[in-house]
CSV table of C-alpha atoms in Angstrom, one decimal:
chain,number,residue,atom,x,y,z
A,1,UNK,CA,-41.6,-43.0,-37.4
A,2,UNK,CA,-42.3,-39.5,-36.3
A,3,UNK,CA,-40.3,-37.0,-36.2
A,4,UNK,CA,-38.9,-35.2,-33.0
A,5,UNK,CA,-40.6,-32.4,-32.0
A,6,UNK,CA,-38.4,-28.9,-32.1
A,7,UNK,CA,-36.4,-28.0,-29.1
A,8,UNK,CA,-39.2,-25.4,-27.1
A,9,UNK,CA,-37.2,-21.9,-25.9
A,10,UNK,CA,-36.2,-22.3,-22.2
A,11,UNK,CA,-37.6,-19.8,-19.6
A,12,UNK,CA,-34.7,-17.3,-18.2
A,13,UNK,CA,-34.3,-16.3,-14.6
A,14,UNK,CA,-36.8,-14.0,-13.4
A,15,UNK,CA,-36.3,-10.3,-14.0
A,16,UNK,CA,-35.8,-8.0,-10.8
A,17,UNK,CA,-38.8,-6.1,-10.0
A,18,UNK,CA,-40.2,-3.5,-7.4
A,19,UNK,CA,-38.9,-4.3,-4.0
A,20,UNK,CA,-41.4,-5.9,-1.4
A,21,UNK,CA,-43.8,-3.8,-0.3
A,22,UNK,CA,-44.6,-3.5,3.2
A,23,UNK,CA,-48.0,-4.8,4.5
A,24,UNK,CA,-50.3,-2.3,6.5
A,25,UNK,CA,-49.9,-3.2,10.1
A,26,UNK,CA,-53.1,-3.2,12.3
A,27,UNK,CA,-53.7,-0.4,14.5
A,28,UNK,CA,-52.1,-1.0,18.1
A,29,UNK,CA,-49.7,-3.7,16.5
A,30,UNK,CA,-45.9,-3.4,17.3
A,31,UNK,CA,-43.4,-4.9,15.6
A,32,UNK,CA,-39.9,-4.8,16.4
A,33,UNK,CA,-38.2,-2.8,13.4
A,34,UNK,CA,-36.0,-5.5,12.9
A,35,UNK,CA,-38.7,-8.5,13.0
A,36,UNK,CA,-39.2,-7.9,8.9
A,37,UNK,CA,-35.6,-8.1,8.1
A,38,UNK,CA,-35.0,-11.2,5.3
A,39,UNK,CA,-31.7,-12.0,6.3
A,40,UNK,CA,-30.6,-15.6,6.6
A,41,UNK,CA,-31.3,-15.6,10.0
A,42,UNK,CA,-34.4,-14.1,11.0
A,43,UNK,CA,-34.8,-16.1,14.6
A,44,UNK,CA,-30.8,-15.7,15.4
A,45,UNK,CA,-31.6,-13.8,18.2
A,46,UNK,CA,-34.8,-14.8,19.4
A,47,UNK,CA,-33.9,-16.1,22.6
A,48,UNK,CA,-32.8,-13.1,23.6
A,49,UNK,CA,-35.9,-11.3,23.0
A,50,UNK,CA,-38.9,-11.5,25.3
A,51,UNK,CA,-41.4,-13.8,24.4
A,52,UNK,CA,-43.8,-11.5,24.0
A,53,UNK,CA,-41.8,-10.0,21.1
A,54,UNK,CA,-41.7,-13.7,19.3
A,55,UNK,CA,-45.2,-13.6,18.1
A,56,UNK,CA,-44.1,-10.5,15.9
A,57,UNK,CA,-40.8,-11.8,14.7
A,58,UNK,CA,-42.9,-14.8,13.4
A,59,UNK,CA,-45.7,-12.7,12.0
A,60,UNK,CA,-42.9,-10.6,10.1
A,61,UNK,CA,-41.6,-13.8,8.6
A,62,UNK,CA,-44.6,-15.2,7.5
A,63,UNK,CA,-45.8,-11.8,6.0
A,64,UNK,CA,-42.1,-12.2,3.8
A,65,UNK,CA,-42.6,-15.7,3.0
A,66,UNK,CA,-45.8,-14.9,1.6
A,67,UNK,CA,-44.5,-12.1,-0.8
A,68,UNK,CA,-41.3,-14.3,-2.0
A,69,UNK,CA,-43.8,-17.2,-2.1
A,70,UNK,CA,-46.6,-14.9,-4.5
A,71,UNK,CA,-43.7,-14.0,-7.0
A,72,UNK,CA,-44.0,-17.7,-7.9
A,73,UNK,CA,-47.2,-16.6,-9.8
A,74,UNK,CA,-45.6,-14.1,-11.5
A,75,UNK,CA,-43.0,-16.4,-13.8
């Protein structure tokens, strides 16, 4: 019979690194200074906002999901 293999160390959390960095913003583009928050809620209040102001609180998300998301790598 073979013998078991020995117990391989365990990965620890992740250690805290720089804070996200903001991406460059096109020229002309606005965003609403509170569309890049990373709150819980980043679409609380978007039906109170005017539509035309949705496209950026989406953009703003996206752009944070990506940086979380790329830390992945990074383990």
């Amino acid at each position: 019979m073979t013998e078991p293999n020995a117990p391989r160390p365990v990965p620890g959390p992740p250690r805290p690194g720089p804070g996200p960095k903001q991406p460059p913003t096109a020229a002309g583009e606005t965003v609403p200074p509170d569309a890049d928050r990373a709150g819980d809620q980043p679409f609380a209040d978007l039906d109170e906002r005017p539509v035309a102001d949705h496209v950026a609180v989406f953009e703003a998300e996206h752009s944070r999901l990506q940086r979380e998301l790329g830390t992945i790598d990074q383990l």
